[in-house]
GROMACS .gro file of C-alpha atoms in nm:
model
  249
    1MET     CA    1   6.064  -3.343  -5.689
    2PRO     CA    2   5.963  -3.283  -5.319
    3GLU     CA    3   5.708  -3.013  -5.278
    4GLN     CA    4   5.840  -2.699  -5.116
    5ALA     CA    5   5.653  -2.578  -4.812
    6THR     CA    6   5.535  -2.219  -4.843
    7GLU     CA    7   5.396  -1.975  -4.575
    8GLN     CA    8   5.035  -1.891  -4.623
    9PRO     CA    9   4.956  -1.536  -4.606
   10GLY     CA   10   4.858  -1.417  -4.253
   11THR     CA   11   5.023  -1.714  -4.086
   12LYS     CA   12   5.329  -1.696  -3.863
   13GLN     CA   13   5.592  -1.959  -3.835
   14PRO     CA   14   5.686  -2.058  -3.476
   15ALA     CA   15   6.000  -1.894  -3.348
   16ILE     CA   16   6.306  -2.122  -3.336
   17GLU     CA   17   6.510  -2.067  -3.011
   18GLN     CA   18   6.879  -2.036  -3.104
   19PRO     CA   19   7.119  -2.257  -2.904
   20GLY     CA   20   7.259  -2.070  -2.597
   21THR     CA   21   6.973  -1.809  -2.583
   22LYS     CA   22   6.795  -1.763  -2.249
   23GLN     CA   23   6.433  -1.677  -2.187
   24PRO     CA   24   6.367  -1.347  -1.992
   25ALA     CA   25   6.365  -1.415  -1.614
   26ILE     CA   26   6.046  -1.363  -1.436
   27GLU     CA   27   6.100  -1.119  -1.156
   28GLN     CA   28   6.036  -1.269  -0.811
   29PRO     CA   29   5.760  -1.087  -0.618
   30VAL     CA   30   5.846  -0.921  -0.294
   31ILE     CA   31   5.552  -1.045  -0.116
   32GLU     CA   32   5.371  -1.380  -0.217
   33LEU     CA   33   5.088  -1.498   0.009
   34ALA     CA   34   4.897  -1.811  -0.083
   35GLY     CA   35   4.599  -1.934   0.110
   36VAL     CA   36   4.699  -1.771   0.431
   37CYS     CA   37   4.472  -1.822   0.748
   38ARG     CA   38   4.526  -1.694   1.093
   39ASP     CA   39   4.317  -1.839   1.383
   40PHE     CA   40   4.325  -1.739   1.742
   41PRO     CA   41   4.229  -1.977   2.018
   42ALA     CA   42   3.887  -1.923   2.155
   43GLN     CA   43   3.557  -2.112   2.184
   44PRO     CA   44   3.489  -2.116   1.895
   45PRO     CA   45   3.835  -2.009   1.734
   46VAL     CA   46   3.846  -1.686   1.593
   47ARG     CA   47   3.956  -1.652   1.231
   48ALA     CA   48   4.126  -1.331   1.170
   49LEU     CA   49   4.257  -1.391   0.811
   50SER     CA   50   4.074  -1.627   0.576
   51ASP     CA   51   4.245  -1.779   0.280
   52VAL     CA   52   4.442  -1.462   0.185
   53SER     CA   53   4.641  -1.460  -0.134
   54LEU     CA   54   4.836  -1.157  -0.254
   55ARG     CA   55   5.134  -1.087  -0.473
   56VAL     CA   56   5.322  -0.759  -0.452
   57GLY     CA   57   5.593  -0.678  -0.699
   58ARG     CA   58   5.915  -0.483  -0.663
   59GLY     CA   59   5.838  -0.114  -0.672
   60ASP     CA   60   5.466  -0.150  -0.599
   61HIS     CA   61   5.287   0.089  -0.370
   62LEU     CA   62   4.993  -0.099  -0.215
   63ALA     CA   63   4.728   0.040   0.021
   64ILE     CA   64   4.542  -0.200   0.243
   65ILE     CA   65   4.208  -0.066   0.363
   66GLY     CA   66   3.995  -0.193   0.640
   67ALA     CA   67   3.777  -0.103   0.933
   68SER     CA   68   3.880  -0.157   1.284
   69GLY     CA   69   3.872  -0.538   1.354
   70SER     CA   70   3.874  -0.621   0.992
   71GLY     CA   71   4.211  -0.818   1.030
   72LYS     CA   72   4.441  -0.561   0.876
   73SER     CA   73   4.662  -0.551   1.170
   74THR     CA   74   4.683  -0.916   1.181
   75LEU     CA   75   4.775  -0.915   0.818
   76LEU     CA   76   5.047  -0.643   0.890
   77ASN     CA   77   5.192  -0.858   1.167
   78VAL     CA   78   5.210  -1.155   0.930
   79LEU     CA   79   5.379  -0.950   0.662
   80GLY     CA   80   5.619  -0.815   0.911
   81LEU     CA   81   5.713  -1.159   1.045
   82LEU     CA   82   5.584  -1.056   1.388
   83ASP     CA   83   5.319  -1.332   1.376
   84ARG     CA   84   5.291  -1.672   1.195
   85PRO     CA   85   5.002  -1.778   0.988
   86THR     CA   86   4.806  -2.085   1.107
   87SER     CA   87   4.811  -2.217   0.752
   88GLY     CA   88   4.918  -2.114   0.407
   89SER     CA   89   5.243  -1.984   0.249
   90TYR     CA   90   5.432  -1.652   0.294
   91ARG     CA   91   5.726  -1.592   0.068
   92LEU     CA   92   5.933  -1.277   0.107
   93ASP     CA   93   6.175  -1.207  -0.154
   94GLY     CA   94   6.133  -1.573  -0.270
   95THR     CA   95   6.206  -1.711   0.089
   96GLU     CA   96   5.944  -1.921   0.246
   97THR     CA   97   5.901  -1.774   0.591
   98THR     CA   98   5.646  -2.002   0.757
   99THR     CA   99   5.908  -2.277   0.796
  100LEU     CA  100   6.204  -2.064   0.937
  101ARG     CA  101   6.317  -2.101   1.288
  102GLU     CA  102   6.259  -1.778   1.497
  103ALA     CA  103   6.626  -1.665   1.470
  104ALA     CA  104   6.614  -1.679   1.099
  105ARG     CA  105   6.294  -1.495   1.088
  106THR     CA  106   6.428  -1.223   1.313
  107ARG     CA  107   6.733  -1.190   1.082
  108LEU     CA  108   6.529  -1.182   0.778
  109ARG     CA  109   6.299  -0.915   0.934
  110GLY     CA  110   6.606  -0.708   1.015
  111GLU     CA  111   6.758  -0.739   0.680
  112ARG     CA  112   6.442  -0.705   0.446
  113LEU     CA  113   6.186  -0.509   0.633
  114GLY     CA  114   6.143  -0.145   0.735
  115PHE     CA  115   5.861  -0.037   0.972
  116VAL     CA  116   5.689   0.299   1.003
  117PHE     CA  117   5.410   0.346   1.261
  118GLN     CA  118   5.148   0.612   1.334
  119ALA     CA  119   5.336   0.693   1.657
  120PHE     CA  120   5.690   0.793   1.560
  121HIS     CA  121   5.864   0.601   1.844
  122LEU     CA  122   6.158   0.857   1.853
  123LEU     CA  123   6.363   0.895   2.178
  124ALA     CA  124   6.316   1.252   2.300
  125HIS     CA  125   6.660   1.288   2.446
  126ARG     CA  126   6.838   1.180   2.131
  127SER     CA  127   6.920   1.398   1.833
  128VAL     CA  128   6.765   1.321   1.485
  129LEU     CA  129   7.075   1.170   1.378
  130GLU     CA  130   7.116   0.951   1.682
  131ASN     CA  131   6.760   0.826   1.654
  132VAL     CA  132   6.832   0.722   1.298
  133MET     CA  133   7.161   0.549   1.393
  134LEU     CA  134   6.994   0.350   1.660
  135ALA     CA  135   6.827   0.151   1.376
  136GLU     CA  136   7.148  -0.049   1.347
  137ILE     CA  137   7.215  -0.130   1.705
  138TYR     CA  138   7.052  -0.472   1.670
  139THR     CA  139   7.180  -0.553   1.325
  140ARG     CA  140   7.498  -0.723   1.220
  141ARG     CA  141   7.618  -0.409   1.020
  142PRO     CA  142   7.958  -0.277   1.124
  143ARG     CA  143   7.967   0.012   1.352
  144GLU     CA  144   8.215   0.179   1.109
  145GLY     CA  145   8.031   0.412   0.879
  146ARG     CA  146   7.702   0.416   1.071
  147ARG     CA  147   7.700   0.789   1.104
  148ASP     CA  148   7.762   0.837   0.735
  149ARG     CA  149   7.478   0.594   0.661
  150ALA     CA  150   7.246   0.782   0.892
  151LEU     CA  151   7.328   1.109   0.743
  152ALA     CA  152   7.274   0.966   0.386
  153ALA     CA  153   6.931   0.835   0.495
  154LEU     CA  154   6.830   1.171   0.641
  155GLU     CA  155   6.943   1.337   0.317
  156ARG     CA  156   6.733   1.098   0.128
  157VAL     CA  157   6.414   1.202   0.310
  158GLY     CA  158   6.503   1.581   0.311
  159LEU     CA  159   6.613   1.626   0.672
  160GLY     CA  160   6.992   1.687   0.616
  161HIS     CA  161   6.940   2.027   0.787
  162ARG     CA  162   6.777   1.892   1.097
  163VAL     CA  163   7.046   1.613   1.200
  164ASP     CA  164   7.126   1.783   1.540
  165PHE     CA  165   6.759   1.877   1.639
  166PRO     CA  166   6.585   1.679   1.908
  167PRO     CA  167   6.252   1.546   1.797
  168GLY     CA  168   6.062   1.784   2.007
  169ARG     CA  169   6.178   2.069   1.782
  170LEU     CA  170   6.045   1.896   1.463
  171SER     CA  171   5.707   1.921   1.308
  172GLY     CA  172   5.482   1.610   1.283
  173GLY     CA  173   5.586   1.552   0.925
  174GLU     CA  174   5.953   1.588   0.995
  175ARG     CA  175   5.932   1.337   1.289
  176GLN     CA  176   5.761   1.104   1.057
  177ARG     CA  177   6.028   1.152   0.793
  178THR     CA  178   6.283   1.083   1.062
  179ALA     CA  179   6.110   0.759   1.130
  180ILE     CA  180   6.125   0.668   0.769
  181ALA     CA  181   6.492   0.750   0.743
  182ARG     CA  182   6.539   0.521   1.050
  183ALA     CA  183   6.349   0.234   0.851
  184LEU     CA  184   6.566   0.291   0.546
  185MET     CA  185   6.892   0.236   0.731
  186ALA     CA  186   6.883  -0.141   0.663
  187GLU     CA  187   6.815  -0.081   0.293
  188PRO     CA  188   6.499  -0.300   0.295
  189SER     CA  189   6.316  -0.456   0.019
  190LEU     CA  190   5.973  -0.376   0.175
  191LEU     CA  191   5.852  -0.075   0.376
  192LEU     CA  192   5.560  -0.159   0.596
  193CYS     CA  193   5.363   0.147   0.720
  194ASP     CA  194   5.078   0.131   0.980
  195GLU     CA  195   4.865   0.446   0.948
  196PRO     CA  196   5.171   0.672   0.881
  197THR     CA  197   4.986   0.988   0.837
  198GLY     CA  198   4.731   0.930   1.119
  199ASN     CA  199   4.885   1.195   1.355
  200LEU     CA  200   4.957   1.455   1.072
  201ASP     CA  201   4.774   1.749   0.931
  202SER     CA  202   4.700   1.782   0.565
  203ARG     CA  203   5.014   1.958   0.472
  204ASN     CA  204   5.245   1.721   0.648
  205THR     CA  205   5.039   1.420   0.524
  206GLU     CA  206   5.111   1.555   0.154
  207ALA     CA  207   5.480   1.574   0.218
  208VAL     CA  208   5.494   1.212   0.349
  209LEU     CA  209   5.297   1.088   0.045
  210ASP     CA  210   5.530   1.278  -0.185
  211LEU     CA  211   5.828   1.109  -0.021
  212PHE     CA  212   5.657   0.762  -0.069
  213ASP     CA  213   5.628   0.855  -0.438
  214GLU     CA  214   5.993   0.920  -0.454
  215LEU     CA  215   6.097   0.602  -0.275
  216ARG     CA  216   5.870   0.402  -0.497
  217ALA     CA  217   6.022   0.561  -0.803
  218GLU     CA  218   6.364   0.451  -0.662
  219GLY     CA  219   6.239   0.081  -0.660
  220LEU     CA  220   6.135   0.044  -0.298
  221THR     CA  221   5.817  -0.159  -0.241
  222ILE     CA  222   5.576  -0.003  -0.005
  223VAL     CA  223   5.263  -0.131   0.176
  224VAL     CA  224   5.051   0.116   0.369
  225ILE     CA  225   4.782   0.015   0.614
  226THR     CA  226   4.528   0.309   0.618
  227HIS     CA  227   4.158   0.412   0.665
  228GLU     CA  228   4.234   0.749   0.495
  229GLN     CA  229   4.104   0.790   0.145
  230GLU     CA  230   4.369   1.048   0.048
  231VAL     CA  231   4.642   0.809   0.145
  232SER     CA  232   4.500   0.510  -0.035
  233GLU     CA  233   4.435   0.697  -0.352
  234ARG     CA  234   4.788   0.796  -0.389
  235ALA     CA  235   4.884   0.417  -0.389
  236GLY     CA  236   4.920   0.236  -0.723
  237ARG     CA  237   4.702  -0.062  -0.595
  238ARG     CA  238   4.433  -0.097  -0.328
  239VAL     CA  239   4.301  -0.400  -0.142
  240ARG     CA  240   4.027  -0.403   0.104
  241ILE     CA  241   4.001  -0.644   0.400
  242THR     CA  242   3.664  -0.732   0.555
  243ASP     CA  243   3.621  -1.002   0.822
  244GLY     CA  244   3.969  -1.136   0.736
  245ILE     CA  245   3.890  -1.156   0.356
  246LEU     CA  246   4.101  -0.968   0.115
  247VAL     CA  247   3.965  -0.826  -0.217
  248GLU     CA  248   4.143  -0.626  -0.478
  249GLU     CA  249   3.970  -0.290  -0.569
   0.00000   0.00000   0.00000
């Protein structure tokens, strides 16, 4: 009579996958840099980014810290598809960007990225609402419904009561929130922020950082370039760039 196999105490039999079952999908990172270098022509050439690798998942809040001249602005330009790396790979939402033609890069930038800068770049002669609506001027989104989308974006950042104000009547924090609303109009996958609190006092800085927390909780991925400790400490992750070399903290 054949001997019957028995399971020994403490051992675990391998799981048998049932026909038709699927393994859980691995979520694609929003940002995936691999071996990225950026050289600028000079004698000798200047290397601004050196073998940079970075993965940023959906809903992450990442702070990139670095001194002036460290390469953080170059890294921001690469992430924002404003500059191409000399070598390496940059995938944005799974799309390899380094091989795209310029028109495709421009389209991807408009559809997937939102930008927030230290200077708010608001038009003084336009209302808050009009400044936000202008975000869609160079996109392929239909004109119909633009006002409603802008109103929804302003409500999202807590400025529904300021829609008819000119930027000059807003506080610094309100102007920055207007700029964030404008960046949200495209419903981006990634919000890139360059020193977003550099022109704000401590109270308005806190309000903007609270807004970032709310947006991240909604699933938006946020990358902030900063030299301010308070701003970097509010991020879920921190990386430091020094002489073009990126290190996780």
